[in-house]
Amino acid sequence: MWCCILVAAAVFGHGLAGNIASATLYPQDTHQNKSTLSGAPPCDALVAVGLRDSVLFPSDNGYEPQIESWFALNSRLRPWCLVLPRNTADVSLVVTTLVKAGSGAGDWHIALRSGGHNIDGNNIANGVTIDLSFMNSSDYNPSTNTASIEPGGRWEHTYASLQDHGVTVAGGRDGDVGVGGFLLGGGISFFSGRLGFGCDSVTNFEVVLANGSVVNANERVNSDLWRALKGGSGNFGIVTRYDLESIPTRDLARDLRFLPSNYSDLVVDTVVDFANHDESLGDDALVSFFTYNYKSHGKTISPDLAIGTIHVNTAGNWSSKTSYNRLEQLPAILNQTTTQNMAEAAAASKVDGGTWAARSTRTFKNDPVILRYSNKLHEEYVEAMKEIIGADNFSTVMFLQPIPSSLGRIGQQRGGNMLGLQNVKDNAVMWTGGVTVYSDEAALSVAKEGLDRMSAQIKSFSESNSGGIDFIYANYADDSQDPLGSYGADNVQHMREVAAKYDPTGVFQTRIPGGFKISRVV
Ligand SMILES: Cc1cc2nc3c(=O)[nH]c(=O)nc-3n(C[C@H](O)[C@H](O)[C@H](O)COP(=O)(O)OP(=O)(O)OC[C@H]3O[C@@H](n4cnc5c(N)ncnc54)[C@H](O)[C@@H]3O)c2cc1C
Ligand SMILES: *[C@@H]1O[C@H](CO)[C@@H](O)[C@H](O)[C@H]1NC(C)=O
Ligand SMILES: *[C@@H]1O[C@H](CO)[C@@H](O)[C@H](O)[C@H]1NC(C)=O
Ligand SMILES: *[C@@H]1O[C@H](CO)[C@@H](O)[C@H](O)[C@H]1NC(C)=O
Ligand SMILES: *[C@@H]1O[C@H](CO)[C@@H](O)[C@H](O)[C@H]1NC(C)=O
Ligand SMILES: *[C@@H]1O[C@H](CO)[C@@H](O)[C@H](O)[C@H]1NC(C)=O
Ligand SMILES: *[C@@H]1O[C@H](CO)[C@@H](O)[C@H](O)[C@H]1NC(C)=O
Ligand SMILES: *[C@@H]1O[C@H](CO)[C@@H](O)[C@H](O)[C@H]1NC(C)=O
C-alpha cells in the first residue's frame, strides 16, 4: 500500500544481482549436524531429499534475521522451518516434497513469500514457509527487449541491475517491495499512465505447478494461464521468473512535498484533475496521501495531520504543465525536487517496516464530494485513535490515487488481465487507508476495527452518491475483503477454470492458503 515515500536518498549498490553461491545459507550455520531429525515431518522431508543447506530451523543462526526481513510485524511469524530455494529446480523439488509430506492429522500448511511486503498471507506459524528471497537475479535480452526477473528481487536492486543494461520496467515505487507479489497482484507504477499495471508488461511467466512441472505461460503457450496470472495472484502455481517488456532507462523528475492539512481541498481538486487527464499527460503521475504523525527512517516529518504529494514526470520533463503546479506555490512543511534514476527514486521511496500494520482499500468515481468525505472520516479516525490508543502510538496514511479509465484500456490492449477495469468506464480514485501501530497488538486490533469501519463508510457513502465502483485492488486489500470477487464474473470464471486445469488437486487453494483464493470467492 504505502508507496513512494521519501526522504533521504539512500545509498544503493550497482552490482549485478546474482544467486547466493555459498554452500550454506549462513556461514555461522555450518556447524549444524545435518543428519539430526527435527521431528517436524515436512522439514525432515526437505532434509531427506538433500535440501538441508536450503533449510533454516529456529535454532539456526540465520533464522531470526530472516524472519526480520518480513515488512510488517504481523507477518513475522515463526514457521517450523523456512526453505530458501536457489533456482527453479529447487522450487519444484520443494513443492513436490512438501505436498507429499501430507498434512498429518493436524492443521499445518505451507506459505509462500517473495519480497514479504504484504501484511498477511506470506508466512505461517503452523507449517513451512517457502521463501524466494535468494532467487533475486535479473537479466536483459536485447534481441527481444526482455528483462527476466526472479521473484525474490526487490525493486531498488532490480532497477539498479537493469540500468546496467540501459533499460527499466514498469515495477514498484517503493524500493523494498518484492517483484513476486507486486506483479501477480497487478502493480501500480509511475509508468501506469502509459503502460498500465506492472502485470501488463509481463510477456511470459515461468511457473512451477503443484505437481512440480515447470511451464511457461505467454501469449502463445498456456495463454489462459498467462492472462490469469496477471492479477490472479497465487492461485495457480509458483512463478519463478517474470519476463517483462522493457523500456529505455531514464531519469525521473520527482517532486515531493508535505503540506499543511488545511490545503486538503486544493489537493483533492488536483487528484480529481489528474484522474481526468487524457493520455497526453500519461508521463505525469501523482501520488497523494493524507497522513497523521508521519515518520520516515524513524524521524517524525509531521507530528500532526499533513498532506504528502509526489509528482513524477517519467520523461524527466520539469516543464510539464499539470494542475500540480498550483501546489508548488503553497508554503510546504517539506519539499524536495530531484532528478533521479529509477533505482535512486526507489531507494528514496522506501517505507519503514517493523511495526504493526492494517490496511483497507476502496475505489469510487472521481467525485470530489467523495474524496472530501474520506478526508473528513480520516480526521475523525485520527481523533478517535488518539483517545483510545494514544497520540504517539500510531501513524496513518490515507492514499488517494487516480485510476483513469485508460488503465483498463491499456491492460486490454496488452493482452488482458484479471482486474476487470476495462468494464469501469468512469475515471476513478482508489482510496487506501493504512495505519501503523507502534505499541502493541491489542492497539492494532482497535486501529484495524476503526479502519475497517471507515472503509465500509466510504463504500456506502460512494454508493449512495452514485459513485460506487466494486473494484478492490488485491495489492492493498485486507484479508477481510474480496478483491478477486470484485473483478467481474467473467474473470472469476476464468480464474476458476485455470486453477482447476493447472492445479487439479487444489494445492494452491488448500495447502498454500495465504492470499486471496479463487475457491473462496462466493
Ligand atoms: C511500503 C509498501 C509500498 C507499496 N507500494 C506499492 C506500489 O507502489 N504499487 C503497488 O501496486 N503496490 C504497492 N504495495 C503493495 C505490494 O505490491 C504488495 O504488498 C505485494 O504483494 C508485495 O510483493 P512481495 O513480493 O513483497 O509480496 P509477498 O508478501 O512476498 O507476497 C504477496 C502474496 O503473493 C504471493 N506470492 C508471492 N510471490 C509469489 C510467486 N512467485 N508465485 C506465486 N505467488 C506468490 C504470496 O504467497 C503472498 O500471498 C506496497 C506495499 C508496501 C508495504
Ligand atoms: C549427528 O547426529 C547423529 C545422530 O544424533 C550422530 O550419530 C552423529 O554422530 C552426529 N554427527 C556429528 C558430526 O556431530
Ligand atoms: C539479492 O540478494 C543479495 C543478498 O541479500 C543482495 O546483496 C542483492 O542486492 C540482491 N539483489 C536484488 C536484485 O535484490
Ligand atoms: C493554512 O495554514 C497556514 C499555516 O499553517 C496558513 O499560513 C495558511 O494561510 C492557511 N491556508 C488556508 C487556505 O487556510
Ligand atoms: C515538456 O512539457 C512541456 C509542457 O507540457 C512540453 O511543451 C514539452 O514539449 C515537453 N518536453 C518534452 C521533451 O517532452
Ligand atoms: C522548499 O524548501 C526550501 C528549503 O529546502 C525552502 O527554502 C522553500 O521556501 C520551500 N518552498 C516552499 C514552497 O515551501
Ligand atoms: C502507548 O502505548 C504504550 C505501550 O503499550 C502505553 O504504555 C501507553 O499508555 C500508550 N499511550 C497512551 C497515551 O495511551
Ligand atoms: C502436471 O500438471 C499439469 C497440469 O495439470 C499436467 O498438464 C501435467 O501433465 C502434469 N505433469 C505430470 C508429470 O504429471
XYZ file of C-alpha atoms and ligand atoms in Angstrom:
673
model
C 0.000 0.000 0.000
C 2.292 2.770 1.138
C 4.124 3.650 -1.884
C 6.777 6.022 -2.753
C 7.768 7.977 0.246
C 10.783 9.631 0.845
C 13.261 11.183 2.227
C 16.996 10.959 2.355
C 18.221 9.274 -0.794
C 19.583 6.009 0.474
C 22.866 4.607 -0.684
C 22.369 1.769 -3.121
C 24.597 -0.735 -4.809
C 25.086 -1.074 -8.529
C 26.310 -4.644 -8.524
C 24.725 -7.172 -10.829
C 22.255 -9.258 -8.928
C 23.013 -12.900 -8.564
C 22.186 -16.027 -6.675
C 23.870 -16.747 -3.401
C 26.676 -19.063 -4.377
C 27.862 -20.284 -1.000
C 27.042 -23.819 0.024
C 25.172 -22.838 3.174
C 22.739 -20.047 3.813
C 24.674 -18.521 6.639
C 28.307 -19.342 7.351
C 27.567 -19.488 11.080
C 25.301 -22.448 10.486
C 27.903 -24.814 9.029
C 28.323 -26.462 12.407
C 24.772 -27.811 12.336
C 24.507 -31.569 12.453
C 22.839 -32.304 9.165
C 21.666 -35.776 9.967
C 19.616 -34.829 13.026
C 15.871 -35.207 12.615
C 13.874 -32.158 13.610
C 10.705 -34.110 14.286
C 8.665 -31.835 12.017
C 7.724 -34.169 9.129
C 7.698 -31.603 6.280
C 11.053 -30.130 7.372
C 12.574 -33.579 7.714
C 11.225 -34.467 4.289
C 13.094 -31.450 2.845
C 16.301 -32.560 4.558
C 15.784 -36.119 3.320
C 15.714 -35.003 -0.335
C 19.035 -33.215 0.126
C 17.844 -29.667 0.798
C 19.351 -29.248 4.294
C 21.532 -26.411 3.013
C 18.423 -24.513 1.939
C 16.511 -25.006 5.177
C 16.603 -22.761 8.224
C 15.386 -24.149 11.551
C 14.592 -21.868 14.504
C 17.835 -22.996 16.152
C 19.892 -21.943 13.112
C 21.610 -18.594 13.495
C 20.215 -17.330 10.222
C 16.585 -17.921 11.152
C 15.767 -14.834 13.258
C 17.437 -12.315 10.905
C 15.481 -13.871 8.034
C 12.180 -13.549 9.956
C 13.008 -9.876 10.447
C 13.143 -9.393 6.686
C 9.323 -9.502 6.521
C 7.933 -5.966 6.328
C 5.141 -5.884 8.929
C 5.352 -7.240 12.470
C 2.040 -9.004 11.744
C 3.758 -11.264 9.233
C 6.923 -12.006 11.230
C 5.531 -15.421 12.113
C 7.853 -18.271 13.001
C 7.303 -21.391 10.892
C 8.691 -24.804 11.857
C 11.316 -24.164 9.225
C 11.986 -21.869 6.286
C 13.107 -23.235 2.945
C 15.004 -20.888 0.626
C 15.322 -22.391 -2.855
C 18.058 -21.097 -5.164
C 16.603 -21.987 -8.539
C 13.561 -23.314 -10.367
C 14.604 -26.947 -9.921
C 14.813 -26.396 -6.154
C 11.330 -24.851 -6.132
C 9.961 -27.856 -7.985
C 11.580 -30.280 -5.542
C 10.372 -28.241 -2.542
C 6.775 -28.205 -3.738
C 6.543 -31.901 -4.542
C 8.297 -32.816 -1.288
C 6.063 -30.661 0.892
C 2.872 -31.781 -0.826
C 3.911 -35.420 -0.479
C 4.552 -34.903 3.243
C 0.789 -34.612 3.620
C -0.810 -32.611 6.373
C -0.897 -35.207 9.119
C -3.856 -35.093 11.465
C -3.144 -31.520 12.443
C -3.636 -28.188 10.758
C -0.311 -27.255 9.248
C 0.080 -25.571 5.903
C 2.592 -24.020 3.517
C 3.234 -20.295 2.968
C 4.963 -18.635 0.050
C 6.911 -15.395 0.126
C 8.782 -13.237 -2.394
C 9.555 -9.746 -1.039
C 7.444 -10.199 2.096
C 5.749 -6.817 1.776
C 2.190 -7.946 2.070
C 0.761 -7.595 5.540
C -0.582 -11.117 5.603
C -0.716 -14.252 3.501
C 3.044 -14.591 3.086
C 4.117 -16.516 6.199
C 2.770 -19.101 8.621
C 3.258 -20.154 12.235
C 1.971 -23.724 11.830
C 3.950 -25.153 8.972
C 6.658 -24.337 6.470
C 7.376 -21.158 4.542
C 8.892 -21.245 1.072
C 10.955 -18.055 0.966
C 12.080 -16.986 -2.528
C 14.441 -14.265 -1.216
C 17.521 -15.881 -2.717
C 16.027 -16.062 -6.192
C 16.565 -12.388 -6.853
C 18.626 -12.031 -10.005
C 17.657 -10.271 -13.187
C 18.935 -10.217 -16.727
C 18.211 -8.496 -20.022
C 17.979 -9.888 -23.532
C 18.456 -7.062 -26.065
C 17.322 -9.157 -29.026
C 13.829 -9.486 -27.543
C 13.957 -6.347 -25.361
C 13.006 -8.541 -22.417
C 14.009 -8.223 -18.794
C 13.915 -11.556 -16.970
C 13.419 -11.048 -13.268
C 13.269 -13.571 -10.453
C 10.501 -13.220 -7.836
C 12.671 -12.555 -4.769
C 14.219 -9.338 -6.135
C 13.410 -6.009 -4.540
C 12.707 -3.200 -6.970
C 15.551 -0.931 -5.909
C 18.205 -3.543 -6.692
C 16.331 -4.880 -9.688
C 16.287 -1.399 -11.245
C 19.973 -0.909 -10.455
C 20.795 -4.164 -12.180
C 18.633 -3.417 -15.250
C 20.112 0.082 -15.513
C 23.456 -1.535 -16.264
C 21.786 -2.768 -19.459
C 20.263 0.639 -20.186
C 16.689 -0.448 -19.516
C 13.968 -0.368 -16.910
C 10.466 -1.808 -16.416
C 7.083 -0.797 -15.001
C 7.802 -2.027 -11.487
C 7.252 -0.858 -7.925
C 7.755 2.608 -6.500
C 8.969 1.603 -3.010
C 12.423 0.055 -3.473
C 11.908 -2.637 -0.809
C 8.745 -4.091 -2.319
C 9.216 -7.524 -3.868
C 8.926 -8.356 -7.558
C 6.879 -11.539 -6.990
C 3.761 -10.340 -5.172
C 3.703 -6.910 -6.826
C 3.448 -8.263 -10.383
C 0.915 -11.011 -9.526
C -1.461 -8.566 -7.828
C -1.348 -6.020 -10.680
C 1.261 -3.417 -9.747
C 0.762 0.340 -9.847
C 3.938 2.025 -11.042
C 4.977 5.524 -12.023
C 4.512 4.320 -15.624
C 0.895 3.236 -15.200
C -0.378 6.217 -17.195
C 1.463 4.871 -20.265
C 1.943 1.162 -19.617
C -0.946 0.141 -17.363
C -0.337 -2.147 -14.401
C 3.041 -3.814 -13.938
C 1.497 -7.164 -14.899
C 0.523 -5.746 -18.295
C 4.235 -5.636 -19.214
C 4.724 -9.360 -18.485
C 5.198 -11.257 -21.737
C 5.978 -14.612 -20.128
C 5.781 -16.274 -16.717
C 7.849 -19.337 -15.828
C 5.720 -21.298 -13.372
C 6.217 -24.317 -11.129
C 2.878 -26.130 -10.928
C 1.606 -28.065 -7.914
C 2.884 -31.359 -9.365
C 6.369 -29.917 -9.830
C 6.155 -29.445 -13.616
C 7.730 -26.276 -14.945
C 5.737 -24.464 -17.644
C 5.881 -21.161 -19.461
C 2.793 -19.019 -19.886
C 2.650 -16.380 -22.593
C 0.514 -15.216 -25.485
C 1.208 -18.374 -27.497
C 1.726 -21.117 -24.896
C -0.642 -21.636 -21.951
C -2.174 -18.254 -22.741
C -5.091 -18.898 -20.353
C -2.573 -19.174 -17.503
C -0.695 -16.065 -18.708
C -3.857 -13.986 -18.533
C -4.921 -15.482 -15.181
C -1.572 -14.711 -13.560
C -1.923 -11.038 -14.493
C -3.762 -10.011 -11.331
C -4.939 -13.504 -10.329
C -2.075 -13.864 -7.850
C -1.113 -17.088 -6.016
C -3.898 -19.379 -7.260
C -2.182 -21.364 -9.984
C 1.473 -22.031 -9.294
C 4.735 -20.532 -8.064
C 6.131 -18.032 -10.543
C 9.899 -18.440 -10.729
C 10.636 -15.928 -13.499
C 8.892 -12.894 -14.940
C 9.796 -11.768 -18.467
C 8.885 -8.123 -18.950
C 8.857 -5.901 -21.994
C 11.450 -3.230 -21.209
C 11.744 0.475 -21.846
C 14.890 2.591 -22.029
C 16.129 3.670 -18.624
C 15.613 7.321 -17.799
C 15.754 9.950 -15.120
C 12.515 10.869 -13.415
C 11.574 14.426 -12.479
C 10.296 13.883 -8.948
C 8.740 16.455 -6.652
C 7.838 15.510 -3.099
C 6.178 17.814 -0.628
C 4.390 17.807 2.691
C 1.696 20.456 3.012
C -0.299 21.699 5.988
C -3.596 19.821 6.271
C -5.702 22.940 5.670
C -4.860 22.675 1.947
C -6.812 19.451 1.592
C -9.398 20.962 -0.777
C -6.722 22.047 -3.237
C -5.060 18.649 -3.105
C -8.399 16.924 -3.665
C -9.005 19.138 -6.710
C -5.553 18.236 -8.005
C -6.209 14.500 -7.621
C -9.543 14.928 -9.422
C -7.813 16.771 -12.287
C -5.181 14.049 -12.583
C -7.800 11.293 -12.704
C -9.454 13.230 -15.554
C -6.220 13.677 -17.519
C -6.209 12.400 -21.034
C -3.392 10.177 -22.202
C -1.347 13.117 -23.471
C -0.346 13.566 -19.819
C 0.445 9.876 -19.400
C 4.024 10.649 -18.322
C 2.766 12.521 -15.262
C 1.990 10.509 -12.145
C 0.568 11.793 -8.883
C 0.504 10.100 -5.507
C -1.139 11.933 -2.659
C -1.717 10.903 0.921
C -3.338 12.382 3.950
C -1.364 11.445 6.979
C -1.039 11.754 10.723
C 2.238 11.521 12.657
C 4.217 10.716 9.520
C 7.627 9.156 10.142
C 10.423 8.266 7.783
C 13.530 6.349 8.820
C 12.336 6.744 12.405
C 12.258 10.545 12.122
C 8.973 12.409 12.505
C 8.196 14.519 9.443
C 4.948 15.909 10.820
C 3.612 15.058 14.284
C 0.071 16.062 13.345
C -2.132 15.912 10.270
C -0.406 16.731 6.988
C -0.687 16.008 3.295
C 2.005 14.324 1.246
C 2.158 14.756 -2.524
C 4.525 13.202 -5.021
C 4.549 14.266 -8.637
C 6.683 12.342 -11.075
C 7.234 13.010 -14.743
C 8.618 9.769 -16.125
C 10.133 11.555 -19.127
C 12.155 13.758 -16.772
C 10.348 16.823 -18.073
C 10.400 19.586 -15.484
C 8.382 21.903 -17.746
C 5.416 19.586 -17.935
C 2.319 21.623 -17.070
C -0.276 19.990 -14.857
C -2.609 21.059 -12.073
C 0.143 20.006 -9.684
C 1.838 23.332 -10.390
C -0.584 25.126 -8.097
C 0.559 23.023 -5.132
C 4.120 24.185 -5.693
C 3.123 27.701 -4.711
C 1.884 26.705 -1.252
C 4.093 27.013 1.828
C 5.382 23.486 2.358
C 6.360 21.714 5.567
C 8.982 19.993 3.475
C 9.745 19.958 -0.238
C 12.233 18.117 -2.411
C 12.717 18.302 -6.128
C 15.102 15.736 -7.519
C 16.062 14.296 -10.860
C 16.606 10.627 -10.107
C 17.120 7.404 -11.963
C 14.749 4.531 -11.189
C 16.970 2.910 -8.558
C 17.500 6.237 -6.804
C 13.790 7.058 -6.847
C 13.001 3.580 -5.469
C 15.613 3.978 -2.743
C 14.189 7.364 -1.795
C 10.681 5.905 -1.582
C 11.246 3.190 0.998
C 8.801 2.997 3.889
C 9.939 1.822 7.313
C 8.811 -1.666 8.311
C 8.909 -3.478 11.624
C 5.628 -2.154 13.010
C 2.091 -3.478 13.352
C 0.069 -2.571 10.313
C -3.506 -2.666 8.991
C -4.951 -1.510 5.708
C -8.071 -1.446 3.606
C -8.911 -0.169 0.139
C -11.862 1.054 -1.935
C -12.417 2.535 -5.361
C -15.017 5.125 -6.283
C -15.907 7.505 -9.062
C -13.752 10.589 -9.431
C -16.101 12.828 -7.451
C -14.576 15.495 -5.153
C -17.509 15.077 -2.762
C -16.430 11.512 -2.023
C -12.754 12.446 -1.719
C -13.604 15.191 0.780
C -15.813 12.822 2.730
C -12.923 10.349 3.007
C -10.749 13.147 4.417
C -13.325 14.058 6.992
C -13.534 10.415 8.085
C -9.755 10.241 8.304
C -9.613 13.288 10.575
C -12.317 11.811 12.809
C -10.488 8.500 12.845
C -7.263 10.155 13.990
C -9.081 11.964 16.808
C -10.719 8.732 17.965
C -7.461 6.768 17.887
C -5.596 9.470 19.807
C -8.126 8.970 22.587
C -8.081 5.193 22.594
C -4.538 4.130 21.781
C -2.544 7.283 22.446
C -1.347 10.102 20.179
C 2.213 8.794 19.840
C 1.311 5.177 19.433
C 0.222 5.264 15.796
C 0.562 6.885 12.371
C -1.816 6.919 9.447
C -1.556 7.250 5.687
C -4.605 7.546 3.507
C -3.722 7.438 -0.168
C -5.858 8.891 -2.930
C -4.584 7.600 -6.268
C -6.072 8.452 -9.665
C -7.358 5.426 -11.626
C -8.211 6.891 -15.032
C -10.358 4.732 -17.307
C -7.379 4.473 -19.675
C -5.781 1.964 -17.260
C -8.310 -0.721 -18.130
C -7.998 0.035 -21.823
C -4.205 -0.306 -21.768
C -4.488 -3.668 -19.976
C -6.887 -4.889 -22.629
C -4.588 -3.748 -25.444
C -1.678 -5.609 -23.888
C -3.429 -8.977 -23.839
C -5.839 -8.605 -20.940
C -5.580 -9.112 -17.206
C -7.863 -10.259 -14.386
C -8.570 -6.846 -12.855
C -11.665 -6.102 -14.912
C -11.027 -2.356 -15.098
C -11.905 -2.234 -18.803
C -15.505 -2.544 -17.611
C -15.197 0.608 -15.491
C -15.969 3.396 -17.932
C -15.604 6.249 -15.429
C -12.418 7.789 -14.216
C -11.957 6.638 -10.643
C -9.947 7.196 -7.490
C -8.526 4.488 -5.311
C -8.608 5.090 -1.579
C -6.148 3.121 0.534
C -6.164 3.570 4.280
C -3.188 2.364 6.246
C -2.442 2.539 9.930
C 0.849 1.801 11.640
C 0.803 0.931 15.319
C 3.928 1.256 17.464
C 2.680 -0.044 20.801
C 1.158 -3.495 20.736
C -1.153 -5.946 19.029
C -4.086 -5.004 21.261
C -3.868 -1.432 19.967
C -3.600 -2.793 16.426
C -6.915 -4.595 16.770
C -8.575 -1.339 17.844
C -6.948 0.571 14.984
C -7.988 -2.106 12.498
C -11.580 -2.070 13.709
C -11.741 1.690 13.111
C -10.086 1.384 9.704
C -12.494 -1.326 8.548
C -15.413 0.830 9.676
C -14.052 3.858 7.791
C -13.656 1.691 4.691
C -17.254 0.448 4.964
C -18.495 4.026 5.406
C -16.635 5.144 2.284
C -18.229 2.297 0.345
C -21.749 3.143 1.462
C -21.240 6.901 1.005
C -19.919 6.375 -2.551
C -22.833 4.107 -3.378
C -25.429 6.500 -2.008
C -23.825 9.289 -4.086
C -23.974 7.198 -7.277
C -20.190 6.897 -7.135
C -19.765 3.261 -6.149
C -17.236 1.117 -8.035
C -16.792 -2.513 -6.996
C -13.067 -2.770 -7.777
C -10.943 -3.698 -4.767
C -7.240 -3.815 -5.550
C -5.639 -7.015 -4.228
C -2.223 -5.496 -3.517
C -3.770 -3.085 -0.996
C -6.674 -5.173 0.281
C -7.225 -6.535 3.758
C -7.872 -10.253 4.288
C -11.490 -9.425 5.155
C -12.030 -8.035 1.636
C -12.688 -9.933 -1.588
C -10.643 -8.389 -4.406
C -10.865 -11.340 -6.815
C -14.637 -11.366 -6.461
C -14.701 -7.676 -7.400
C -13.036 -8.264 -10.795
C -16.241 -9.331 -12.585
C -17.998 -12.644 -13.264
C -16.025 -13.415 -16.449
C -12.692 -13.061 -14.720
C -13.810 -15.073 -11.691
C -14.915 -17.833 -14.058
C -11.606 -17.685 -15.937
C -9.565 -17.914 -12.731
C -11.665 -20.870 -11.529
C -11.123 -22.750 -14.790
C -7.399 -22.049 -14.903
C -6.946 -23.088 -11.256
C -8.817 -26.351 -11.902
C -6.785 -27.037 -15.063
C -3.285 -26.345 -13.764
C -3.804 -27.364 -10.130
C -6.452 -30.111 -10.270
C -5.851 -31.243 -6.689
C -6.213 -27.702 -5.313
C -2.787 -27.414 -3.668
C -2.820 -23.624 -4.098
C -6.323 -23.449 -2.628
C -5.896 -25.605 0.462
C -2.226 -26.448 1.168
C -0.954 -22.907 0.425
C -3.892 -20.989 1.882
C -2.351 -17.495 2.184
C -3.517 -14.644 -0.013
C -6.773 -14.300 -1.924
C -8.099 -17.647 -3.107
C -10.445 -18.101 -6.029
C -12.119 -21.082 -4.335
C -13.247 -18.770 -1.540
C -14.929 -16.253 -3.812
C -18.656 -16.652 -3.321
C 5.658 0.029 1.730
C 4.830 -0.562 0.626
C 4.778 0.076 -0.606
C 3.994 -0.442 -1.644
N 3.949 0.211 -2.840
C 3.175 -0.275 -3.835
C 3.071 0.394 -5.086
O 3.684 1.433 -5.319
N 2.251 -0.141 -6.032
C 1.556 -1.301 -5.832
O 0.847 -1.749 -6.726
N 1.652 -1.955 -4.656
C 2.429 -1.472 -3.668
N 2.483 -2.137 -2.470
C 1.725 -3.407 -2.315
C 2.587 -4.559 -2.822
O 2.557 -4.576 -4.224
C 2.048 -5.897 -2.330
O 2.120 -5.932 -0.924
C 2.836 -7.062 -2.947
O 2.171 -8.268 -2.657
C 4.247 -7.115 -2.440
O 5.023 -8.023 -3.179
P 6.026 -9.005 -2.394
O 6.749 -9.836 -3.359
O 6.823 -8.198 -1.438
O 4.898 -9.879 -1.702
P 4.871 -11.066 -0.648
O 4.350 -10.519 0.619
O 6.114 -11.848 -0.623
O 3.709 -11.931 -1.346
C 2.421 -11.434 -1.527
C 1.469 -12.578 -1.926
O 1.812 -13.083 -3.207
C 2.105 -14.468 -3.158
N 3.301 -14.678 -3.956
C 4.463 -14.005 -3.792
N 5.369 -14.420 -4.690
C 4.773 -15.360 -5.435
C 5.216 -16.153 -6.522
N 6.463 -16.042 -7.012
N 4.347 -17.043 -7.059
C 3.087 -17.173 -6.579
N 2.616 -16.437 -5.547
C 3.450 -15.541 -4.977
C 2.395 -14.740 -1.697
O 2.107 -16.068 -1.341
C 1.506 -13.771 -0.979
O 0.204 -14.275 -0.834
C 3.261 -1.633 -1.434
C 3.316 -2.273 -0.185
C 4.087 -1.751 0.842
C 4.104 -2.440 2.169
C 24.974 -36.071 14.187
O 23.878 -36.666 14.874
C 23.838 -38.093 14.776
C 22.506 -38.563 15.384
O 22.258 -37.916 16.605
C 25.062 -38.678 15.456
O 25.061 -40.075 15.352
C 26.301 -38.124 14.763
O 27.457 -38.544 15.434
C 26.282 -36.591 14.747
N 27.371 -36.107 13.897
C 28.160 -35.087 14.247
C 29.219 -34.707 13.249
O 28.018 -34.471 15.297
C 19.908 -10.278 -3.898
O 20.194 -10.643 -2.552
C 21.509 -10.306 -2.139
C 21.704 -10.864 -0.747
O 20.701 -10.433 0.112
C 21.695 -8.807 -2.221
O 23.010 -8.467 -1.873
C 21.378 -8.318 -3.631
O 21.447 -6.913 -3.679
C 20.002 -8.782 -4.037
N 19.697 -8.395 -5.403
C 18.473 -7.980 -5.768
C 18.303 -7.680 -7.226
O 17.561 -7.826 -4.991
C -3.153 27.155 6.186
O -2.362 27.247 7.349
C -1.191 28.031 7.187
C -0.384 27.908 8.456
O -0.017 26.570 8.660
C -1.578 29.453 6.873
O -0.419 30.215 6.666
C -2.450 29.493 5.632
O -2.938 30.779 5.414
C -3.632 28.542 5.766
N -4.247 28.446 4.449
C -5.549 28.215 4.291
C -6.018 28.089 2.867
O -6.303 28.085 5.220
C 7.711 19.108 -21.610
O 6.429 19.576 -21.282
C 6.077 20.773 -21.947
C 4.769 21.265 -21.372
O 3.782 20.264 -21.394
C 6.000 20.486 -23.437
O 5.691 21.672 -24.134
C 7.343 19.964 -23.906
O 7.258 19.592 -25.262
C 7.761 18.767 -23.074
N 9.127 18.412 -23.419
C 9.456 17.203 -23.839
C 10.900 16.979 -24.128
O 8.626 16.320 -23.974
C 11.124 24.452 -0.162
O 12.176 24.175 0.757
C 13.152 25.173 0.813
C 14.200 24.715 1.792
O 14.676 23.458 1.438
C 12.558 26.499 1.236
O 13.534 27.482 1.189
C 11.395 26.867 0.313
O 10.755 28.019 0.793
C 10.410 25.730 0.261
N 9.360 26.050 -0.697
C 8.077 26.107 -0.356
C 7.118 26.437 -1.463
O 7.677 25.896 0.770
C 1.081 3.940 24.200
O 1.443 2.586 24.303
C 2.184 2.272 25.450
C 2.627 0.835 25.341
O 1.530 -0.017 25.157
C 1.324 2.513 26.676
O 2.084 2.283 27.844
C 0.884 3.974 26.672
O -0.012 4.183 27.737
C 0.194 4.309 25.374
N -0.072 5.734 25.342
C -1.288 6.217 25.531
C -1.374 7.696 25.592
O -2.281 5.512 25.643
C 1.313 -31.672 -14.049
O 0.102 -30.945 -14.099
C -0.213 -30.422 -15.365
C -1.484 -29.615 -15.182
O -2.481 -30.386 -14.598
C -0.350 -31.547 -16.381
O -0.614 -30.986 -17.635
C 0.930 -32.329 -16.410
O 0.774 -33.454 -17.273
C 1.295 -32.815 -15.046
N 2.615 -33.416 -15.080
C 2.883 -34.594 -14.566
C 4.293 -35.076 -14.699
O 2.021 -35.252 -14.012
